[in-house]
């Protein structure tokens, strides 16, 4: 049987403050896409047969071992007007740390049909109308959130609840692979 999964950056420290923002927005515009989703930064999403599951977990575990933990700062609100997404953006320094990890995971899972995210952001709402995007941008003007990025998380989609739920995490092992340097014999 096929199941849908996502790989994300996730921190329990973000869940409550972001939930409060989403609930406040919901009190102003009613239900919207992502209003019940826990705070996360998406890396990719894919659908696989259950038989592939343990292989994917092994790959994620192996790749995570090479990553080094770092602080992530989210310091501004922004939107993708074409898709109606309103989100919290990361600082430039955080982006420089997150993007290479995202690309490495995309590369590791390239044999799957991935829905990839190349732009690290934490969605507050998706598929908002232009009017609701305007309301969101007026409600939320300043933000300062931080978390220690020390793992990637695997989530499974529950088709009944229509939400992703954390099922496993892969801690960063702080064991970066040494860069291969071509040596010279003489």
mmCIF file of N, CA, C and O in Angstrom, residues 121-182:
data_model
loop_
_atom_site.group_PDB
_atom_site.id
_atom_site.type_symbol
_atom_site.label_atom_id
_atom_site.label_comp_id
_atom_site.label_asym_id
_atom_site.label_seq_id
_atom_site.Cartn_x
_atom_site.Cartn_y
_atom_site.Cartn_z
ATOM 1 N N UNK A 121 11.158 28.026 4.689
ATOM 2 C CA UNK A 121 10.178 28.934 5.286
ATOM 3 C C UNK A 121 9.206 28.126 6.138
ATOM 4 O O UNK A 121 9.048 26.929 5.934
ATOM 5 N N UNK A 122 8.562 28.785 7.067
ATOM 6 C CA UNK A 122 7.601 28.134 7.952
ATOM 7 C C UNK A 122 6.212 28.701 7.621
ATOM 8 O O UNK A 122 5.934 29.859 7.908
ATOM 9 N N UNK A 123 5.382 27.884 6.983
ATOM 10 C CA UNK A 123 4.068 28.353 6.532
ATOM 11 C C UNK A 123 3.124 28.613 7.693
ATOM 12 O O UNK A 123 3.030 27.824 8.624
ATOM 13 N N UNK A 124 2.445 29.745 7.617
ATOM 14 C CA UNK A 124 1.336 30.041 8.523
ATOM 15 C C UNK A 124 0.042 29.633 7.828
ATOM 16 O O UNK A 124 -0.815 28.975 8.394
ATOM 17 N N UNK A 125 -0.093 30.015 6.557
ATOM 18 C CA UNK A 125 -1.276 29.655 5.778
ATOM 19 C C UNK A 125 -0.911 29.438 4.328
ATOM 20 O O UNK A 125 0.035 30.042 3.817
ATOM 21 N N UNK A 126 -1.663 28.552 3.678
ATOM 22 C CA UNK A 126 -1.468 28.280 2.257
ATOM 23 C C UNK A 126 -2.793 28.489 1.529
ATOM 24 O O UNK A 126 -3.857 28.386 2.115
ATOM 25 N N UNK A 127 -2.668 28.758 0.235
ATOM 26 C CA UNK A 127 -3.838 28.960 -0.632
ATOM 27 C C UNK A 127 -4.799 30.018 -0.078
ATOM 28 O O UNK A 127 -6.013 29.862 -0.156
ATOM 29 N N UNK A 128 -4.226 31.069 0.484
ATOM 30 C CA UNK A 128 -5.046 32.174 0.980
ATOM 31 C C UNK A 128 -5.464 33.061 -0.197
ATOM 32 O O UNK A 128 -4.700 33.238 -1.150
ATOM 33 N N UNK A 129 -6.642 33.626 -0.109
ATOM 34 C CA UNK A 129 -7.077 34.583 -1.123
ATOM 35 C C UNK A 129 -6.237 35.852 -0.973
ATOM 36 O O UNK A 129 -5.656 36.088 0.092
ATOM 37 N N UNK A 130 -6.178 36.680 -2.005
ATOM 38 C CA UNK A 130 -5.436 37.943 -1.863
ATOM 39 C C UNK A 130 -5.933 38.770 -0.668
ATOM 40 O O UNK A 130 -5.126 39.383 0.042
ATOM 41 N N UNK A 131 -7.244 38.755 -0.416
ATOM 42 C CA UNK A 131 -7.795 39.507 0.723
ATOM 43 C C UNK A 131 -7.274 38.945 2.045
ATOM 44 O O UNK A 131 -6.907 39.700 2.947
ATOM 45 N N UNK A 132 -7.267 37.617 2.155
ATOM 46 C CA UNK A 132 -6.792 36.992 3.394
ATOM 47 C C UNK A 132 -5.278 37.135 3.571
ATOM 48 O O UNK A 132 -4.792 37.223 4.695
ATOM 49 N N UNK A 133 -4.537 37.154 2.472
ATOM 50 C CA UNK A 133 -3.092 37.429 2.551
ATOM 51 C C UNK A 133 -2.868 38.831 3.121
ATOM 52 O O UNK A 133 -1.990 39.033 3.956
ATOM 53 N N UNK A 134 -3.673 39.783 2.669
ATOM 54 C CA UNK A 134 -3.562 41.160 3.154
ATOM 55 C C UNK A 134 -3.876 41.216 4.651
ATOM 56 O O UNK A 134 -3.151 41.850 5.423
ATOM 57 N N UNK A 135 -4.920 40.508 5.077
ATOM 58 C CA UNK A 135 -5.288 40.471 6.499
ATOM 59 C C UNK A 135 -4.133 39.888 7.317
ATOM 60 O O UNK A 135 -3.740 40.442 8.341
ATOM 61 N N UNK A 136 -3.575 38.766 6.841
ATOM 62 C CA UNK A 136 -2.457 38.118 7.555
ATOM 63 C C UNK A 136 -1.272 39.069 7.683
ATOM 64 O O UNK A 136 -0.669 39.188 8.752
ATOM 65 N N UNK A 137 -0.959 39.779 6.595
ATOM 66 C CA UNK A 137 0.213 40.670 6.633
ATOM 67 C C UNK A 137 -0.025 41.888 7.525
ATOM 68 O O UNK A 137 0.933 42.482 8.016
ATOM 69 N N UNK A 138 -1.294 42.237 7.732
ATOM 70 C CA UNK A 138 -1.595 43.340 8.650
ATOM 71 C C UNK A 138 -1.611 42.869 10.109
ATOM 72 O O UNK A 138 -1.245 43.612 11.013
ATOM 73 N N UNK A 139 -2.028 41.622 10.331
ATOM 74 C CA UNK A 139 -2.068 41.074 11.696
ATOM 75 C C UNK A 139 -0.666 40.799 12.239
ATOM 76 O O UNK A 139 -0.409 40.965 13.428
ATOM 77 N N UNK A 140 0.217 40.327 11.372
ATOM 78 C CA UNK A 140 1.547 39.881 11.803
ATOM 79 C C UNK A 140 2.607 40.738 11.125
ATOM 80 O O UNK A 140 2.762 40.694 9.908
ATOM 81 N N UNK A 141 3.337 41.496 11.929
ATOM 82 C CA UNK A 141 4.342 42.397 11.352
ATOM 83 C C UNK A 141 5.754 42.142 11.868
ATOM 84 O O UNK A 141 6.715 42.374 11.160
ATOM 85 N N UNK A 142 5.883 41.664 13.119
ATOM 86 C CA UNK A 142 7.229 41.391 13.644
ATOM 87 C C UNK A 142 7.264 40.000 14.264
ATOM 88 O O UNK A 142 6.269 39.533 14.829
ATOM 89 N N UNK A 143 8.423 39.386 14.152
ATOM 90 C CA UNK A 143 8.591 38.018 14.668
ATOM 91 C C UNK A 143 10.057 37.807 15.007
ATOM 92 O O UNK A 143 10.942 38.365 14.348
ATOM 93 N N UNK A 144 10.312 37.019 16.038
ATOM 94 C CA UNK A 144 11.680 36.655 16.401
ATOM 95 C C UNK A 144 11.618 35.290 17.078
ATOM 96 O O UNK A 144 11.388 35.194 18.278
ATOM 97 N N UNK A 145 11.783 34.235 16.285
ATOM 98 C CA UNK A 145 11.789 32.861 16.802
ATOM 99 C C UNK A 145 13.128 32.226 16.489
ATOM 100 O O UNK A 145 13.748 32.537 15.468
ATOM 101 N N UNK A 146 13.569 31.333 17.361
ATOM 102 C CA UNK A 146 14.835 30.621 17.164
ATOM 103 C C UNK A 146 14.664 29.178 17.599
ATOM 104 O O UNK A 146 13.861 28.888 18.480
ATOM 105 N N UNK A 147 15.425 28.298 16.978
ATOM 106 C CA UNK A 147 15.466 26.916 17.447
ATOM 107 C C UNK A 147 16.791 26.286 17.068
ATOM 108 O O UNK A 147 17.452 26.746 16.136
ATOM 109 N N UNK A 148 17.168 25.270 17.815
ATOM 110 C CA UNK A 148 18.368 24.507 17.503
ATOM 111 C C UNK A 148 17.984 23.441 16.491
ATOM 112 O O UNK A 148 17.157 22.572 16.776
ATOM 113 N N UNK A 149 18.542 23.538 15.306
ATOM 114 C CA UNK A 149 18.287 22.553 14.256
ATOM 115 C C UNK A 149 19.293 21.426 14.465
ATOM 116 O O UNK A 149 20.473 21.570 14.150
ATOM 117 N N UNK A 150 18.829 20.331 15.042
ATOM 118 C CA UNK A 150 19.738 19.223 15.362
ATOM 119 C C UNK A 150 19.197 17.871 14.898
ATOM 120 O O UNK A 150 19.661 16.822 15.338
ATOM 121 N N UNK A 151 18.177 17.914 14.010
ATOM 122 C CA UNK A 151 17.618 16.680 13.474
ATOM 123 C C UNK A 151 16.729 17.009 12.279
ATOM 124 O O UNK A 151 16.356 18.164 12.072
ATOM 125 N N UNK A 152 16.442 15.961 11.499
ATOM 126 C CA UNK A 152 15.375 16.057 10.515
ATOM 127 C C UNK A 152 14.301 15.080 10.970
ATOM 128 O O UNK A 152 14.593 14.119 11.694
ATOM 129 N N UNK A 153 13.075 15.350 10.561
ATOM 130 C CA UNK A 153 11.939 14.570 11.044
ATOM 131 C C UNK A 153 11.174 13.993 9.854
ATOM 132 O O UNK A 153 11.004 14.660 8.832
ATOM 133 N N UNK A 154 10.741 12.751 10.016
ATOM 134 C CA UNK A 154 9.918 12.083 9.008
ATOM 135 C C UNK A 154 8.485 12.084 9.508
ATOM 136 O O UNK A 154 8.221 11.699 10.653
ATOM 137 N N UNK A 155 7.573 12.546 8.655
ATOM 138 C CA UNK A 155 6.160 12.583 9.025
ATOM 139 C C UNK A 155 5.365 11.753 8.023
ATOM 140 O O UNK A 155 5.717 11.685 6.842
ATOM 141 N N UNK A 156 4.288 11.140 8.512
ATOM 142 C CA UNK A 156 3.398 10.344 7.658
ATOM 143 C C UNK A 156 2.052 11.045 7.553
ATOM 144 O O UNK A 156 1.542 11.591 8.537
ATOM 145 N N UNK A 157 1.486 11.028 6.352
ATOM 146 C CA UNK A 157 0.198 11.667 6.122
ATOM 147 C C UNK A 157 -0.929 10.717 6.510
ATOM 148 O O UNK A 157 -0.967 9.568 6.084
ATOM 149 N N UNK A 158 -1.842 11.214 7.341
ATOM 150 C CA UNK A 158 -3.030 10.458 7.725
ATOM 151 C C UNK A 158 -4.169 10.945 6.833
ATOM 152 O O UNK A 158 -4.647 12.070 6.990
ATOM 153 N N UNK A 159 -4.620 10.094 5.886
ATOM 154 C CA UNK A 159 -5.640 10.539 4.932
ATOM 155 C C UNK A 159 -7.008 10.808 5.577
ATOM 156 O O UNK A 159 -7.816 11.538 5.004
ATOM 157 N N UNK A 160 -7.251 10.262 6.747
ATOM 158 C CA UNK A 160 -8.538 10.487 7.413
ATOM 159 C C UNK A 160 -8.552 11.872 8.071
ATOM 160 O O UNK A 160 -9.470 12.670 7.882
ATOM 161 N N UNK A 161 -7.507 12.171 8.825
ATOM 162 C CA UNK A 161 -7.402 13.464 9.516
ATOM 163 C C UNK A 161 -6.915 14.561 8.552
ATOM 164 O O UNK A 161 -7.076 15.737 8.814
ATOM 165 N N UNK A 162 -6.305 14.125 7.454
ATOM 166 C CA UNK A 162 -5.719 15.029 6.458
ATOM 167 C C UNK A 162 -4.614 15.898 7.056
ATOM 168 O O UNK A 162 -4.525 17.104 6.797
ATOM 169 N N UNK A 163 -3.768 15.273 7.869
ATOM 170 C CA UNK A 163 -2.621 15.945 8.485
ATOM 171 C C UNK A 163 -1.419 14.999 8.479
ATOM 172 O O UNK A 163 -1.580 13.784 8.468
ATOM 173 N N UNK A 164 -0.231 15.590 8.512
ATOM 174 C CA UNK A 164 0.994 14.818 8.690
ATOM 175 C C UNK A 164 1.273 14.704 10.179
ATOM 176 O O UNK A 164 1.038 15.647 10.935
ATOM 177 N N UNK A 165 1.787 13.542 10.599
ATOM 178 C CA UNK A 165 2.162 13.320 11.993
ATOM 179 C C UNK A 165 3.588 12.793 12.060
ATOM 180 O O UNK A 165 3.980 11.948 11.261
ATOM 181 N N UNK A 166 4.360 13.303 13.014
ATOM 182 C CA UNK A 166 5.751 12.885 13.201
ATOM 183 C C UNK A 166 5.776 11.398 13.556
ATOM 184 O O UNK A 166 5.063 10.954 14.448
ATOM 185 N N UNK A 167 6.588 10.649 12.811
ATOM 186 C CA UNK A 167 6.724 9.219 13.122
ATOM 187 C C UNK A 167 8.164 8.833 13.457
ATOM 188 O O UNK A 167 8.394 7.792 14.060
ATOM 189 N N UNK A 168 9.136 9.673 13.082
ATOM 190 C CA UNK A 168 10.528 9.339 13.390
ATOM 191 C C UNK A 168 11.394 10.588 13.264
ATOM 192 O O UNK A 168 11.030 11.521 12.551
ATOM 193 N N UNK A 169 12.506 10.595 13.975
ATOM 194 C CA UNK A 169 13.448 11.701 13.844
ATOM 195 C C UNK A 169 14.852 11.124 13.678
ATOM 196 O O UNK A 169 15.148 10.013 14.139
ATOM 197 N N UNK A 170 15.680 11.897 12.996
ATOM 198 C CA UNK A 170 17.037 11.473 12.676
ATOM 199 C C UNK A 170 17.997 12.557 13.146
ATOM 200 O O UNK A 170 18.144 13.601 12.495
ATOM 201 N N UNK A 171 18.626 12.332 14.317
ATOM 202 C CA UNK A 171 19.498 13.363 14.889
ATOM 203 C C UNK A 171 20.748 13.596 14.053
ATOM 204 O O UNK A 171 21.262 12.672 13.412
ATOM 205 N N UNK A 172 21.217 14.842 14.066
ATOM 206 C CA UNK A 172 22.463 15.181 13.409
ATOM 207 C C UNK A 172 23.600 14.590 14.240
ATOM 208 O O UNK A 172 23.682 14.818 15.439
ATOM 209 N N UNK A 173 24.472 13.821 13.582
ATOM 210 C CA UNK A 173 25.543 13.123 14.294
ATOM 211 C C UNK A 173 26.816 13.916 14.452
ATOM 212 O O UNK A 173 27.756 13.474 15.107
ATOM 213 N N UNK A 174 26.878 15.098 13.799
ATOM 214 C CA UNK A 174 28.066 15.929 13.915
ATOM 215 C C UNK A 174 29.302 15.213 13.368
ATOM 216 O O UNK A 174 30.405 15.387 13.866
ATOM 217 N N UNK A 175 29.085 14.366 12.357
ATOM 218 C CA UNK A 175 30.178 13.605 11.755
ATOM 219 C C UNK A 175 30.290 13.916 10.268
ATOM 220 O O UNK A 175 30.061 13.049 9.430
ATOM 221 N N UNK A 176 30.643 15.165 9.925
ATOM 222 C CA UNK A 176 30.713 15.493 8.498
ATOM 223 C C UNK A 176 31.760 14.640 7.802
ATOM 224 O O UNK A 176 32.821 14.357 8.363
ATOM 225 N N UNK A 177 31.405 14.212 6.586
ATOM 226 C CA UNK A 177 32.369 13.422 5.825
ATOM 227 C C UNK A 177 33.481 14.353 5.361
ATOM 228 O O UNK A 177 33.221 15.465 4.906
ATOM 229 N N UNK A 178 34.723 13.913 5.505
ATOM 230 C CA UNK A 178 35.822 14.784 5.061
ATOM 231 C C UNK A 178 35.735 14.998 3.560
ATOM 232 O O UNK A 178 35.357 14.100 2.817
ATOM 233 N N UNK A 179 36.056 16.216 3.139
ATOM 234 C CA UNK A 179 36.062 16.525 1.698
ATOM 235 C C UNK A 179 37.189 15.745 1.074
ATOM 236 O O UNK A 179 38.301 15.668 1.602
ATOM 237 N N UNK A 180 36.938 15.151 -0.080
ATOM 238 C CA UNK A 180 37.990 14.455 -0.802
ATOM 239 C C UNK A 180 38.884 15.479 -1.479
ATOM 240 O O UNK A 180 38.413 16.344 -2.210
ATOM 241 N N UNK A 181 40.171 15.409 -1.195
ATOM 242 C CA UNK A 181 41.133 16.324 -1.803
ATOM 243 C C UNK A 181 42.097 15.510 -2.636
ATOM 244 O O UNK A 181 42.712 14.558 -2.139
ATOM 245 N N UNK A 182 42.217 15.876 -3.901
ATOM 246 C CA UNK A 182 43.146 15.166 -4.779
ATOM 247 C C UNK A 182 44.565 15.479 -4.331
ATOM 248 O O UNK A 182 44.970 16.636 -4.279
#
